[in-house]
Short mmCIF file of C-alpha atoms in Angstrom, two decimals:
data_model
loop_
_atom_site.label_atom_id
_atom_site.label_comp_id
_atom_site.label_asym_id
_atom_site.label_seq_id
_atom_site.Cartn_x
_atom_site.Cartn_y
_atom_site.Cartn_z
CA MET A 1 12.74 11.71 -11.26
CA LEU A 2 13.00 15.09 -12.95
CA GLU A 3 14.89 16.81 -10.13
CA LEU A 4 17.57 15.80 -7.61
CA SER A 5 15.41 17.47 -4.97
CA LEU A 6 12.68 14.90 -5.72
CA HIS A 7 15.17 12.05 -5.22
CA ILE A 8 16.08 13.65 -1.88
CA LEU A 9 12.41 13.93 -0.85
CA ASP A 10 12.08 10.27 -1.76
CA ILE A 11 15.13 8.74 -0.06
CA VAL A 12 14.62 10.74 3.15
CA GLN A 13 11.32 8.83 3.45
CA ASN A 14 13.51 5.72 3.98
CA SER A 15 15.23 7.48 6.92
CA LEU A 16 11.85 8.40 8.38
CA ALA A 17 10.55 4.86 7.91
CA ALA A 18 13.66 3.69 9.81
CA GLN A 19 12.53 5.90 12.72
CA ALA A 20 15.37 8.42 12.43
CA SER A 21 15.15 11.41 14.79
CA GLN A 22 18.00 13.21 13.03
CA VAL A 23 18.45 13.56 9.26
CA GLU A 24 21.35 15.50 7.75
CA ILE A 25 21.28 16.46 4.09
CA ARG A 26 24.53 17.80 2.65
CA ILE A 27 25.13 18.98 -0.89
CA ARG A 28 28.43 20.28 -2.25
CA GLU A 29 28.97 21.71 -5.68
CA ASP A 30 32.64 21.81 -6.65
CA LEU A 31 33.08 23.68 -9.92
CA GLY A 32 36.83 23.03 -10.16
CA LYS A 33 36.37 19.27 -9.86
CA ASP A 34 33.12 19.31 -11.85
CA LEU A 35 31.49 17.36 -9.05
CA LEU A 36 28.20 17.45 -7.16
CA THR A 37 28.08 15.39 -3.97
CA LEU A 38 24.91 14.54 -2.12
CA GLU A 39 24.83 12.96 1.32
CA VAL A 40 21.87 11.89 3.41
CA GLU A 41 22.82 10.67 6.86
CA ASP A 42 20.37 9.48 9.49
CA ASN A 43 20.37 7.93 12.95
CA GLY A 44 17.60 5.46 12.12
CA ARG A 45 17.68 1.77 12.87
CA GLY A 46 20.20 0.95 10.13
CA MET A 47 20.53 -2.18 8.04
CA SER A 48 22.43 -5.46 8.14
CA PRO A 49 25.37 -5.86 5.70
CA GLU A 50 23.22 -8.23 3.63
CA LEU A 51 20.43 -5.68 3.36
CA THR A 52 22.83 -2.82 2.66
CA ARG A 53 24.14 -4.80 -0.29
CA ARG A 54 20.71 -5.50 -1.74
CA VAL A 55 19.07 -2.15 -1.14
CA THR A 56 19.81 -0.67 -4.59
CA ASP A 57 18.37 -3.75 -6.28
CA PRO A 58 14.95 -2.71 -7.67
CA PHE A 59 13.61 -6.16 -6.89
CA TYR A 60 14.33 -5.78 -3.21
CA THR A 61 12.09 -3.91 -0.78
CA SER A 62 11.46 -4.02 2.97
CA ARG A 63 7.77 -3.62 2.28
CA THR A 64 5.44 -6.57 2.37
CA THR A 65 2.78 -5.09 0.09
CA ARG A 66 4.67 -5.83 -3.14
CA GLU A 67 7.99 -6.97 -4.48
CA VAL A 68 9.68 -3.88 -5.92
CA GLY A 69 11.34 -0.85 -4.31
CA LEU A 70 12.59 1.81 -6.64
CA GLY A 71 13.75 4.75 -4.51
CA LEU A 72 17.47 4.01 -4.15
CA SER A 73 17.70 2.16 -7.47
CA LEU A 74 16.48 5.27 -9.27
CA LEU A 75 19.00 7.48 -7.43
CA LYS A 76 21.80 5.05 -8.29
CA LEU A 77 20.80 5.16 -11.95
CA ALA A 78 20.63 8.98 -11.88
CA ALA A 79 24.17 9.16 -10.45
CA GLU A 80 25.72 6.56 -12.75
CA ARG A 81 24.08 8.10 -15.79
CA CYS A 82 26.26 11.17 -15.36
CA GLY A 83 29.58 9.64 -14.36
CA GLY A 84 28.91 9.42 -10.63
CA ARG A 85 28.17 6.63 -8.20
CA LEU A 86 26.06 5.72 -5.21
CA GLU A 87 27.40 4.40 -1.94
CA VAL A 88 25.36 3.07 0.96
CA ARG A 89 26.93 2.67 4.39
CA SER A 90 24.86 1.40 7.27
CA GLN A 91 25.22 0.01 10.72
CA GLU A 92 22.43 -1.71 12.58
CA GLY A 93 21.23 0.38 15.49
CA LYS A 94 23.36 3.36 14.44
CA GLY A 95 22.02 4.68 11.15
CA THR A 96 22.56 4.92 7.43
CA LYS A 97 24.56 7.21 5.19
CA ILE A 98 23.79 7.51 1.50
CA SER A 99 26.41 9.26 -0.65
CA ALA A 100 25.86 10.01 -4.31
CA THR A 101 28.16 11.80 -6.72
CA PHE A 102 27.24 13.40 -10.01
CA GLY A 103 29.18 15.05 -12.83
CA LEU A 104 28.17 18.64 -12.11
CA ASP A 105 28.16 19.76 -15.74
CA HIS A 106 27.17 16.42 -17.22
CA PHE A 107 24.46 16.69 -19.84
CA ASP A 108 22.39 13.97 -18.19
CA ARG A 109 22.56 15.32 -14.65
CA ALA A 110 19.06 16.17 -13.43
CA PRO A 111 18.81 19.77 -12.19
CA LEU A 112 18.78 20.28 -8.43
CA GLY A 113 15.22 21.58 -8.65
CA ASP A 114 13.21 23.10 -5.85
CA MET A 115 15.10 22.25 -2.65
CA GLY A 116 12.98 24.80 -0.79
CA GLU A 117 9.78 22.89 -1.46
CA THR A 118 11.42 19.54 -0.67
CA LEU A 119 12.67 20.78 2.72
CA ALA A 120 9.37 22.48 3.51
CA VAL A 121 7.47 19.25 2.83
CA LEU A 122 9.94 17.16 4.87
CA ILE A 123 10.19 19.50 7.86
CA CYS A 124 6.50 20.46 8.12
CA GLY A 125 5.43 16.86 7.56
CA ASN A 126 7.73 15.61 10.33
CA PRO A 127 7.92 18.40 12.92
CA GLY A 128 9.42 16.09 15.55
CA VAL A 129 12.48 15.15 13.47
CA ASN A 130 15.70 17.19 13.52
CA PHE A 131 16.71 18.16 10.01
CA LEU A 132 19.98 19.77 9.03
CA TYR A 133 20.55 21.02 5.50
CA GLU A 134 23.92 22.26 4.35
CA HIS A 135 24.58 23.33 0.80
CA GLY A 136 28.02 24.50 -0.28
CA VAL A 137 28.97 26.03 -3.59
CA ASP A 138 32.73 26.53 -3.75
CA GLY A 139 33.28 27.64 -0.17
CA GLN A 140 29.98 29.53 0.21
CA THR A 141 27.56 27.65 2.46
CA TYR A 142 23.85 27.90 3.14
CA ARG A 143 22.59 26.19 6.28
CA LEU A 144 19.15 25.45 7.73
CA ALA A 145 18.71 23.62 11.04
CA THR A 146 15.34 22.79 12.60
CA ARG A 147 16.95 22.69 16.06
CA GLU A 148 17.76 26.40 15.74
CA MET A 149 14.35 27.14 14.21
CA ARG A 150 12.59 25.49 17.16
CA GLU A 151 14.53 27.65 19.63
CA ILE A 152 13.32 30.81 17.92
CA LEU A 153 9.76 29.59 17.28
CA GLY A 154 9.16 28.45 20.88
CA PRO A 155 5.59 27.18 21.18
CA VAL A 156 4.89 27.61 17.46
CA SER A 157 5.06 24.19 15.77
CA LEU A 158 7.14 23.57 12.66
CA ASP A 159 4.06 22.32 10.83
CA GLU A 160 2.42 25.76 10.71
CA PRO A 161 1.71 26.83 7.09
CA SER A 162 3.61 30.10 7.57
CA VAL A 163 6.68 28.08 8.59
CA HIS A 164 6.27 26.05 5.39
CA ASP A 165 6.41 29.28 3.38
CA PHE A 166 9.37 30.54 5.40
CA ILE A 167 11.42 27.40 4.72
CA ARG A 168 10.63 27.38 1.01
CA GLN A 169 11.59 31.02 0.55
CA ASP A 170 14.60 31.01 2.87
CA VAL A 171 16.14 28.03 1.05
CA GLN A 172 15.41 29.46 -2.40
CA GLN A 173 16.89 32.85 -1.52
CA GLY A 174 19.81 31.36 0.40
CA LEU A 175 20.81 29.14 -2.53
CA LYS A 176 20.48 32.02 -4.95
CA LYS A 177 22.79 34.08 -2.75
CA ILE A 178 25.58 31.48 -2.50
CA LYS A 179 25.38 30.81 -6.24
CA ALA A 180 25.69 34.52 -6.99
CA ALA A 181 28.66 34.77 -4.62
CA SER A 182 30.42 31.94 -6.42
CA PHE A 183 29.92 33.57 -9.81
CA PRO A 184 33.44 35.08 -10.06
CA LYS A 185 34.78 31.55 -9.47
CA ILE A 186 32.63 30.19 -12.31
CA MET A 187 34.08 32.83 -14.62
CA GLU A 188 37.57 31.84 -13.52
CA VAL A 189 36.89 28.17 -14.26
CA LEU A 190 35.44 29.02 -17.66
CA ARG A 191 38.45 31.08 -18.53
CA MET B 1 18.72 31.30 7.69
CA ASN B 2 16.88 34.59 8.14
CA ILE B 3 16.35 34.72 11.90
CA GLU B 4 14.48 38.04 11.96
CA GLU B 5 11.84 36.70 9.58
CA LEU B 6 11.38 33.64 11.79
CA LYS B 7 10.94 35.77 14.90
CA LYS B 8 8.14 37.67 13.16
CA ILE B 9 6.37 34.38 12.39
CA ARG B 10 6.59 33.40 16.04
CA GLU B 11 5.02 36.64 17.20
CA LYS B 12 2.24 36.47 14.65
CA MET B 13 1.46 32.77 15.08
CA GLN B 14 1.56 32.76 18.86
CA LYS B 15 -1.44 35.08 18.94
CA GLU B 16 -3.33 33.02 16.39
CA ILE B 17 -2.65 29.72 18.12
CA ASP B 18 -4.12 31.06 21.34
CA LEU B 19 -7.31 31.88 19.46
CA ARG B 20 -7.68 28.45 17.88
CA SER B 21 -9.82 25.88 19.59
CA GLY B 22 -6.94 23.44 19.23
CA GLU B 23 -8.93 20.82 17.38
CA LYS B 24 -7.94 20.01 13.83
CA ALA B 25 -10.81 17.90 12.57
CA ILE B 26 -10.28 18.02 8.81
CA LYS B 27 -7.40 15.94 7.50
CA VAL B 28 -5.81 15.62 4.06
CA VAL B 29 -3.27 12.87 3.39
CA ILE B 30 -0.99 12.96 0.35
CA GLY B 31 0.79 9.86 -0.99
CA MET B 32 4.52 10.57 -0.89
CA GLY B 33 6.02 7.24 -1.88
CA THR B 34 8.47 6.99 -4.78
CA CYS B 35 5.52 6.63 -7.16
CA GLY B 36 3.65 9.61 -5.72
CA ILE B 37 6.71 11.86 -5.82
CA ALA B 38 7.57 10.83 -9.39
CA ALA B 39 3.96 11.50 -10.46
CA GLY B 40 3.98 15.02 -9.00
CA ALA B 41 2.84 14.78 -5.37
CA ARG B 42 5.12 17.61 -4.21
CA PRO B 43 3.53 20.37 -6.35
CA VAL B 44 0.10 18.97 -5.39
CA MET B 45 0.97 19.37 -1.72
CA ALA B 46 2.28 22.89 -2.35
CA ALA B 47 -0.98 23.80 -4.13
CA ILE B 48 -3.10 22.42 -1.27
CA LYS B 49 -1.09 24.29 1.38
CA ASP B 50 -1.20 27.47 -0.67
CA GLU B 51 -4.95 27.25 -1.32
CA LEU B 52 -5.63 26.58 2.38
CA SER B 53 -3.59 29.54 3.56
CA ARG B 54 -5.17 31.81 0.93
CA LYS B 55 -8.58 30.81 2.31
CA ASN B 56 -7.35 31.25 5.90
CA ALA B 57 -8.12 27.61 6.58
CA GLU B 58 -4.85 26.89 8.36
CA SER B 59 -6.46 24.57 10.88
CA VAL B 60 -6.74 21.78 8.29
CA THR B 61 -4.11 19.09 8.91
CA VAL B 62 -2.06 18.14 5.85
CA THR B 63 0.03 14.98 6.21
CA GLN B 64 1.89 12.46 4.08
CA SER B 65 1.67 8.72 3.63
CA GLY B 66 3.65 6.14 1.70
CA CYS B 67 2.66 4.14 -1.35
CA ALA B 68 -0.86 2.71 -1.16
CA GLY B 69 -0.35 0.20 -3.96
CA PHE B 70 -2.21 2.13 -6.65
CA CYS B 71 0.91 3.65 -8.21
CA GLU B 72 -0.76 4.16 -11.58
CA GLN B 73 -3.37 6.42 -9.93
CA GLU B 74 -0.82 8.70 -8.24
CA PRO B 75 -0.78 11.45 -7.09
CA LEU B 76 -3.42 10.21 -4.66
CA ILE B 77 -4.96 12.23 -1.86
CA ASP B 78 -7.31 11.16 0.92
CA VAL B 79 -9.78 13.63 2.40
CA PHE B 80 -11.24 13.04 5.86
CA LEU B 81 -14.09 15.31 6.95
CA PRO B 82 -15.46 14.93 10.49
CA GLY B 83 -18.31 12.43 10.59
CA GLU B 84 -17.90 11.44 6.95
CA LYS B 85 -16.35 8.52 5.09
CA LYS B 86 -12.89 8.78 3.53
CA VAL B 87 -12.74 10.00 -0.07
CA THR B 88 -9.69 9.19 -2.22
CA TYR B 89 -8.88 11.29 -5.27
CA GLY B 90 -6.60 9.94 -8.02
CA LYS B 91 -4.39 11.45 -10.72
CA VAL B 92 -4.50 14.77 -8.91
CA ASN B 93 -2.63 17.77 -10.28
CA PRO B 94 -2.25 21.24 -8.72
CA ASP B 95 -5.38 22.60 -10.49
CA LYS B 96 -7.53 19.65 -9.42
CA ALA B 97 -6.10 19.96 -5.90
CA ARG B 98 -7.21 23.59 -5.67
CA ARG B 99 -10.73 22.61 -6.73
CA ILE B 100 -10.81 19.80 -4.16
CA VAL B 101 -9.81 22.29 -1.46
CA GLN B 102 -12.46 24.80 -2.47
CA GLU B 103 -15.36 22.46 -3.21
CA HIS B 104 -14.83 19.50 -0.88
CA ILE B 105 -12.55 20.46 2.02
CA LEU B 106 -14.02 23.92 2.51
CA GLY B 107 -17.36 23.50 0.71
CA GLY B 108 -18.25 20.00 1.91
CA LYS B 109 -19.21 18.72 -1.55
CA VAL B 110 -17.30 15.76 -3.03
CA VAL B 111 -15.76 16.50 -6.45
CA ASN B 112 -17.11 13.33 -8.08
CA GLU B 113 -15.25 13.63 -11.37
CA PHE B 114 -11.84 13.23 -9.66
CA VAL B 115 -12.79 10.49 -7.18
CA PHE B 116 -10.78 7.26 -7.40
CA ALA B 117 -12.40 5.46 -4.45
CA GLN B 118 -14.89 6.22 -1.74
CA GLU B 119 -15.26 4.39 1.54
CA LYS B 120 -18.60 2.61 1.75
#
């Protein structure tokens, strides 16, 4: 995948297939530690220890249509390629938490990409699911929560096209803002 | 999150929703499995949504599906028009998607050159 945001779009589909009603996506960029952490946590049906162990194996899939499943294997590869790792924790009946780390400045780290479009596609495509997105860059945090959006929107559904545009732009502008605010810190680290 | 902007959307949309008949008959389904996403399904979906809202055709339902087993043909999209058989387009890109919206979804004429499969 060319962007981390495409990996996120992809692995959240696993949460949705596991009938999650709540999906939390957390990203932290720590310039001092040169570390990017990505977490996707859901309250879906979870997996057995055996399944949790095999889930990053490309030749394992829960599907019956064919014998390969590449989503998590590709994310694992993307993390390990730049000095990070992938961890999968799951409990049957409770949910699953995927944590991936990446060397923030590593040459082979895929760019974050368009998180706005990823969230717009996820939220508008699944208006009944609660999504929470938190993105921190050195103490500055951007946050988007569908629970709060629903309160304001009232009878207007999250799958309206104008809501799609709102999410895309709000995320793009929000991330730009926290990155700009962390700029003095970047200069400090560079010095 | 910009709350003021969201409140404006509510006010605007609430009026429009009241005017709509409530029936969304036209449906577009985009393959969003690992293969679809890797092949570029996300920008295709963005192009379709954008083209529909530019043409004020916001009553068309746009949804996602998983992998259909034709990974090499991704991005795949299915178009369902009321009373007509399903048409599947393959190897779609944002430009092709905009043409499919204009000519097929809004114009009613299948774009034969992009068709991967058609329900008999």
